[in-house]
Short mmCIF file of C-alpha atoms and ligand atoms in Angstrom, two decimals:
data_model
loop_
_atom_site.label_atom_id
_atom_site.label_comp_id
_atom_site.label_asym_id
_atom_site.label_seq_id
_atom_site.Cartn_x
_atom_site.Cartn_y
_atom_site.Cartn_z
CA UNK A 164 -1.87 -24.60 -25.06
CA UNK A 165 -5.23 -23.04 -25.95
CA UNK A 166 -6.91 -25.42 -28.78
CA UNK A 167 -9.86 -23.66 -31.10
CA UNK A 168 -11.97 -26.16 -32.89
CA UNK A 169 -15.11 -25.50 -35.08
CA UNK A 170 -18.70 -26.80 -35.30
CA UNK A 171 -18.99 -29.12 -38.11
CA UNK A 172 -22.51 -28.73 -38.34
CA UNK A 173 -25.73 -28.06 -35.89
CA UNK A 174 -28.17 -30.38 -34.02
CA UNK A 175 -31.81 -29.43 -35.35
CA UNK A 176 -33.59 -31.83 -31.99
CA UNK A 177 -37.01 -32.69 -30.71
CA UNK A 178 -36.15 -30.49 -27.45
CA UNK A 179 -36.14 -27.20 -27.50
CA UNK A 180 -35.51 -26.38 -24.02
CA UNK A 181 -33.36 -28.05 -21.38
CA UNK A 182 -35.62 -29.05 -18.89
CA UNK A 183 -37.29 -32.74 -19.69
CA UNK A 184 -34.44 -33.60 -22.07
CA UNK A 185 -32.99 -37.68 -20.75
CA UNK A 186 -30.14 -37.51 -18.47
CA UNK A 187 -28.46 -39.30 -21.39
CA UNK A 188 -29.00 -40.88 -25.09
CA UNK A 189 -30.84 -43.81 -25.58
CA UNK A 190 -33.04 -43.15 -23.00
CA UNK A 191 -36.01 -41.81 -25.15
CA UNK A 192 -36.08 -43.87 -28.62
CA UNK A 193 -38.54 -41.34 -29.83
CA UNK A 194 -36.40 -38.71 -29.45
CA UNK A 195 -35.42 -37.61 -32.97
CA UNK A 196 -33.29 -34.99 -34.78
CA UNK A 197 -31.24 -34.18 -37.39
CA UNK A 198 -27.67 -32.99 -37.73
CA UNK A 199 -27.30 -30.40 -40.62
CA UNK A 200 -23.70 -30.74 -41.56
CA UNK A 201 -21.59 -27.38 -42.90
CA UNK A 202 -19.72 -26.90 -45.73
CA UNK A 203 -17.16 -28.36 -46.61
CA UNK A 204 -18.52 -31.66 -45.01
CA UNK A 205 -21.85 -31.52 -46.23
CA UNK A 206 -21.12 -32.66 -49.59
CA UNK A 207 -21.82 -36.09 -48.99
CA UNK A 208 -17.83 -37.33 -49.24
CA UNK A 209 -17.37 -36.83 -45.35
CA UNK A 210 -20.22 -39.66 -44.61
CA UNK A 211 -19.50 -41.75 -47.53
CA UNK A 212 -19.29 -45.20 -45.50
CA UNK A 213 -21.92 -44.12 -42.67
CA UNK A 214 -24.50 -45.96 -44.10
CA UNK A 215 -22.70 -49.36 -43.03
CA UNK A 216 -23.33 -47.95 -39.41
CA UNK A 217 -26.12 -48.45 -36.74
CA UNK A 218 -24.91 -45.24 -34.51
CA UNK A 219 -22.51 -42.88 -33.58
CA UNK A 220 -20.57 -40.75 -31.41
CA UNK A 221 -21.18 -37.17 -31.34
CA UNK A 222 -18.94 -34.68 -29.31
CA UNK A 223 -20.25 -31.60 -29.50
CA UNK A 224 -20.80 -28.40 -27.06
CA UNK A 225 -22.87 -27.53 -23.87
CA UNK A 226 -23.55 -24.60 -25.74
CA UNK A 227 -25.90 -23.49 -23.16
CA UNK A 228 -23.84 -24.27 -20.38
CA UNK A 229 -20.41 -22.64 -20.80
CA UNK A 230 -19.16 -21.20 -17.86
CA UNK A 231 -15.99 -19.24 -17.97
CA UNK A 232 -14.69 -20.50 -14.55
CA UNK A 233 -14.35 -24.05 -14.14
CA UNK A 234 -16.00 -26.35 -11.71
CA UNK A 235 -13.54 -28.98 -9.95
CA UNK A 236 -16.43 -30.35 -8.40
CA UNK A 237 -20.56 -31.06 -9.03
CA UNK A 238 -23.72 -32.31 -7.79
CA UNK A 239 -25.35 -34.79 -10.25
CA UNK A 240 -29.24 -34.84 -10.16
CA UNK A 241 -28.09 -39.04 -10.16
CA UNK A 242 -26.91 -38.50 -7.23
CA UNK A 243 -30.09 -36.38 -5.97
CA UNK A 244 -28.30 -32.99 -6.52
CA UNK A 245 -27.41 -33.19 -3.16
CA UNK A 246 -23.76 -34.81 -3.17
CA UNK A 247 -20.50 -33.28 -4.25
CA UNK A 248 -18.12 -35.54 -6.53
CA UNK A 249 -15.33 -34.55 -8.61
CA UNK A 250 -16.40 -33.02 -12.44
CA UNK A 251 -14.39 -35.65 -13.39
CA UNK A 252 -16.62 -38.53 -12.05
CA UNK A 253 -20.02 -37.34 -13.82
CA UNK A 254 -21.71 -36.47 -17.18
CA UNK A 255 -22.39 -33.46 -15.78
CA UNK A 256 -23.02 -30.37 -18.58
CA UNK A 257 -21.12 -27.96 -15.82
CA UNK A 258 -17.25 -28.97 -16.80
CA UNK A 259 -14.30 -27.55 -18.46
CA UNK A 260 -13.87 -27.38 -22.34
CA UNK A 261 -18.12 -28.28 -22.29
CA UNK A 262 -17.48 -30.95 -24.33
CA UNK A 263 -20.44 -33.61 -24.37
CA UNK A 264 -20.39 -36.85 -25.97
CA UNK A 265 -23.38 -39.27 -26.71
CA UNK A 266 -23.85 -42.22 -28.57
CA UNK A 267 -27.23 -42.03 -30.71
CA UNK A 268 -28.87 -44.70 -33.16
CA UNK A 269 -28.03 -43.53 -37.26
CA UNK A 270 -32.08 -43.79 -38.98
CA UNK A 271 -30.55 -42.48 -42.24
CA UNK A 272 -27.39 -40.82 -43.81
CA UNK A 273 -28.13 -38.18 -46.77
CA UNK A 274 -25.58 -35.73 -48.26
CA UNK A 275 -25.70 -33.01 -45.48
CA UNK A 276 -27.85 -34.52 -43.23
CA UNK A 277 -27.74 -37.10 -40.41
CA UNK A 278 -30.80 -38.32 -39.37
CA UNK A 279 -30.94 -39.32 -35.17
CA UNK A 280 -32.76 -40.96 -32.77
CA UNK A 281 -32.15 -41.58 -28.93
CA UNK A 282 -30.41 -38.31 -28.55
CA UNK A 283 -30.22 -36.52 -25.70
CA UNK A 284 -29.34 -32.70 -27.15
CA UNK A 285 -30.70 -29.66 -27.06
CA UNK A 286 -31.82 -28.06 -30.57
CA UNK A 287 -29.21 -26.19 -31.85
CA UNK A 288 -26.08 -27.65 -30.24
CA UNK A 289 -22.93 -27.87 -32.16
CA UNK A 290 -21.47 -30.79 -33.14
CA UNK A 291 -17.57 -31.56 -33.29
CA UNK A 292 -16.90 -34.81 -34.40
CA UNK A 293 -18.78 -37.72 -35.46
CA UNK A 294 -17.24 -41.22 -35.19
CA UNK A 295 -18.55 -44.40 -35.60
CA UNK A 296 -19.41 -46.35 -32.89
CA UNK A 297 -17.55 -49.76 -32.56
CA UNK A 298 -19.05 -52.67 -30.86
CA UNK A 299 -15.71 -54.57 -30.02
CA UNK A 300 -14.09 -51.73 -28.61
CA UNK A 301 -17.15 -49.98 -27.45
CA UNK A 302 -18.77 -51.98 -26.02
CA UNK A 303 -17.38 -53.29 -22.61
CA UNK A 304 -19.25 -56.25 -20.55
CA UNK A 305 -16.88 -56.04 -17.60
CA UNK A 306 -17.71 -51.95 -16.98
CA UNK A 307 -18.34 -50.97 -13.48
CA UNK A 308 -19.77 -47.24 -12.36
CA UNK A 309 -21.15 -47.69 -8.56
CA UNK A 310 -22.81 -44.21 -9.06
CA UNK A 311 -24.88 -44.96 -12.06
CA UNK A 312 -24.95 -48.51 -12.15
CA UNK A 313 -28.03 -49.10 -13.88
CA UNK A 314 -30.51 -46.42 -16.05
CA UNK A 315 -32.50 -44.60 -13.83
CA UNK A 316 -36.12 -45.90 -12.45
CA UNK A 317 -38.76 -45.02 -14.50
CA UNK A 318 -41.98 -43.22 -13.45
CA UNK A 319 -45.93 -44.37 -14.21
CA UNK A 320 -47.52 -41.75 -16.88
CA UNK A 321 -50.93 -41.46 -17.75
CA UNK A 322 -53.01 -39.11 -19.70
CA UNK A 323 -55.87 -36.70 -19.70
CA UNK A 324 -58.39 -37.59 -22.41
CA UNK A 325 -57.88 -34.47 -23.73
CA UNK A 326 -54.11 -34.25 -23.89
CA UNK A 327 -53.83 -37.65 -25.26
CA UNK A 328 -56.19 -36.91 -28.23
CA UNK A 329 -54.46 -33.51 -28.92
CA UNK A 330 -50.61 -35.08 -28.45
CA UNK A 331 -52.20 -37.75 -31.16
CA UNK A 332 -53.44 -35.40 -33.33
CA UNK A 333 -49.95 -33.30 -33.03
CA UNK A 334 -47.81 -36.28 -34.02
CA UNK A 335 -49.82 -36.53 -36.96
CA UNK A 336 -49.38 -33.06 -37.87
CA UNK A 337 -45.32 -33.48 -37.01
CA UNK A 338 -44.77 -36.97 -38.59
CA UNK A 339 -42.65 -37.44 -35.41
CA UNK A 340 -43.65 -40.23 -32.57
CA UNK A 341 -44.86 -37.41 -29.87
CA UNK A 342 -46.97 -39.82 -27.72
CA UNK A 343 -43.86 -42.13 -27.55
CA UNK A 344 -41.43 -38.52 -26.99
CA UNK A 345 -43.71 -37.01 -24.14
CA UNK A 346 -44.17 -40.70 -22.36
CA UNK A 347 -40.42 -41.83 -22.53
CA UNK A 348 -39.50 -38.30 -21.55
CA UNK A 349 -41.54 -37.89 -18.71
CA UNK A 350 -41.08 -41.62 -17.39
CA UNK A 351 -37.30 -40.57 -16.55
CA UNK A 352 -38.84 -37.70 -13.70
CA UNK A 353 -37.62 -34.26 -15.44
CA UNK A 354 -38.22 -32.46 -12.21
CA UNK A 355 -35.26 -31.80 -10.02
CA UNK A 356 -35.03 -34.85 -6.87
CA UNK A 357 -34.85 -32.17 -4.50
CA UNK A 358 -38.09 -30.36 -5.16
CA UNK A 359 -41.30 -31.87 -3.67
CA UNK A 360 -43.72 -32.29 -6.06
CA UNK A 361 -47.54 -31.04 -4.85
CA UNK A 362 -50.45 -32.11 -6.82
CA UNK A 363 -51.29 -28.56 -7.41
CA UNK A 364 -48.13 -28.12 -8.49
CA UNK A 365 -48.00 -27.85 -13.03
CA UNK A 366 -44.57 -28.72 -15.01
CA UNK A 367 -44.16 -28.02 -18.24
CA UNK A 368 -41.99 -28.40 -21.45
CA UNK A 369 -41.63 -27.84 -25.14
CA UNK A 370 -41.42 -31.10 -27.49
CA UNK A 371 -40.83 -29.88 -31.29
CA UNK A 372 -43.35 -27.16 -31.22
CA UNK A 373 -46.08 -28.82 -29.00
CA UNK A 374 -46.07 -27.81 -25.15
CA UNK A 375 -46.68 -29.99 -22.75
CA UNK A 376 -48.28 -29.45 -19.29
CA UNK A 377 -48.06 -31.91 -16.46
CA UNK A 378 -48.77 -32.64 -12.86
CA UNK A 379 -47.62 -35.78 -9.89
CA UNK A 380 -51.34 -36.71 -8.73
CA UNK A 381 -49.38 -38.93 -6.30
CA UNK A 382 -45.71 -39.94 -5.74
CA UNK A 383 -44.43 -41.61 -8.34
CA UNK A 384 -46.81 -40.73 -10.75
CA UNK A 385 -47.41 -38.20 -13.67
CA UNK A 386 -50.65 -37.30 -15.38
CA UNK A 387 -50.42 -35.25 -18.29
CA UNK A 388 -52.97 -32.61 -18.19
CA UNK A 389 -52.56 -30.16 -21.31
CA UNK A 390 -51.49 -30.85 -25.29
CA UNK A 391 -51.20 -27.59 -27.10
CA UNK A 392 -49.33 -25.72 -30.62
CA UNK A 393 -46.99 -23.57 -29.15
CA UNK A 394 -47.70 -19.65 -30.38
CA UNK A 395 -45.67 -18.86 -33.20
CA UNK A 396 -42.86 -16.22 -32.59
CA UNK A 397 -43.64 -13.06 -34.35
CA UNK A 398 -40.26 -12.08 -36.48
N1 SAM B 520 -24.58 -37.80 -23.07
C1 SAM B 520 -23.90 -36.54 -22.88
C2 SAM B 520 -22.59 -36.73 -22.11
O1 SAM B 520 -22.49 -37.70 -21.37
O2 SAM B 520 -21.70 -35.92 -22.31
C3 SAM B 520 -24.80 -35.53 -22.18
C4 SAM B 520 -25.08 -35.83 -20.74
S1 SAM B 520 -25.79 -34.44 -19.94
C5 SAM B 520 -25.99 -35.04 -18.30
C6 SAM B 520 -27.43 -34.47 -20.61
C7 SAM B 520 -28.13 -33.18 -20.38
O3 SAM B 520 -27.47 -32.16 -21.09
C8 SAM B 520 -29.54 -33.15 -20.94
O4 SAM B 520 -30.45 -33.64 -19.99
C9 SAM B 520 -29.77 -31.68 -21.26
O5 SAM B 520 -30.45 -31.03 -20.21
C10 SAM B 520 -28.36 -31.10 -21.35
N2 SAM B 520 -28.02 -30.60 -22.68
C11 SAM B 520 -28.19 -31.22 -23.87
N3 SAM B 520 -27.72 -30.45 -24.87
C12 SAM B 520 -27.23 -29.32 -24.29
C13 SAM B 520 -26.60 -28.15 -24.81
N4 SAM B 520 -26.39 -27.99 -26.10
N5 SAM B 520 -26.24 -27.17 -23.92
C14 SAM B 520 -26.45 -27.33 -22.59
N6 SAM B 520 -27.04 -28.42 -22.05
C15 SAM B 520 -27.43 -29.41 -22.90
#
């Protein structure tokens, strides 16, 4: 029986495009957002109680991932994007209803506004359902997942004296912890297992409104080459 539900209110997120966003929350601390709630549950009397929280649960949509045939099965980038395994198996964003669901730390709880860190969303995505997160039930030391036992590895990241002055001077500008962002980001290897990376080779991606240009000197490695303002959008 066909379901509709509604966004209760919209994810305003340090990442503006997919690429370089963690493979899940908690992997970047500095990664910061806000939820702006709608009416009628941004009143205040819908997160009355919140504040006795550390984080929650969002479920929201994959809103830029909705497909209109569903996948039965897909091949996780934990997996090197180059095994099949049931839909049912992974995280990935590629599965039927696109519902995600992350757990995120709560920095602050004001009437309409959530304020996040650790998330793991795209700017823009609409949120569900919030619900607290509960250690005693959440929190399970006897889990077991062969295929992700453990967060990923973590690359080396270094900085061009340039870029690291200008992502310095940017986080100023922001208020937001963009050296911490860009370095916890990048650490988790954005770029996809299967592609070879070539030292001549640039990445890049958009953190608030700062882009960020990159390169692998050597396996295993990134060096951040370029810090600048993203152009703003004519209207
Ligand atoms: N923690 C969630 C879960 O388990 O349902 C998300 C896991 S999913 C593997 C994480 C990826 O979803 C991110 O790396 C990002 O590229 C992608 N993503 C985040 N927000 C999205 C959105 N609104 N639409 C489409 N893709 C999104």
């Amino acid at each position: 029986m066909p379901h509709s539900v509604s966004p209760i209110g919209y994810v305003r997120s340090c990442f503006k495009e997919k690429f370089a966003i963690p493979r899940q929350p908690r992997l970047a601390p500095a990664a910061r957002g806000v939820l702006e709630l709608l009416p009628p549950f941004d009143s205040g009397d819908a997160v009355a109680g919140l504040e006795q929280v550390s984080h929650v649960w969002l479920l929201f949509l994959f809103h830029q991932a909705l497909e209109s045939e569903p996948r039965l099965k897909v091949r996780p980038p934990r997996l090197g994007g180059n095994r099949m395994v049931g839909v049912f198996a992974t995280r990935s964003t590629h599965r039927p209803n696109g519902i995600g669901q992350s757990v995120v730390k709560l920095d602050g709880v004001e009437p309409g506004r959530l304020l996040l860190s650790g998330i793991d969303l795209l700017d823009g995505t609409p949120v569900l359902d919030i619900k607290p997160y509960v250690p005693y039930a959440d929190a399970l030391t006897d889990a077991r997942n062969e295929m992700a036992s453990a967060a990923p590895e973590t690359i080396a990241i270094e900085w061009s004296q340039a870029g690291l002055r200008q992502a310095r001077s940017e986080a100023l500008r922001l208020g937001e912890p963009l050296v911490e962002l860009v370095e916890q980001c990048l650490a988790q290897d954005p770029r996809p297992a299967y592609q070879k990376p070539e030292p001549e080779r640039r990445y890049g991606a958009q953190f608030w409104d700062v882009d960020v240009r990159w390169h692998y000197p050597a396996p295993g490695r990134i060096r951040v080459l370029e810090v600048a303002r993203t152009m703003p959008q004519p209207d």
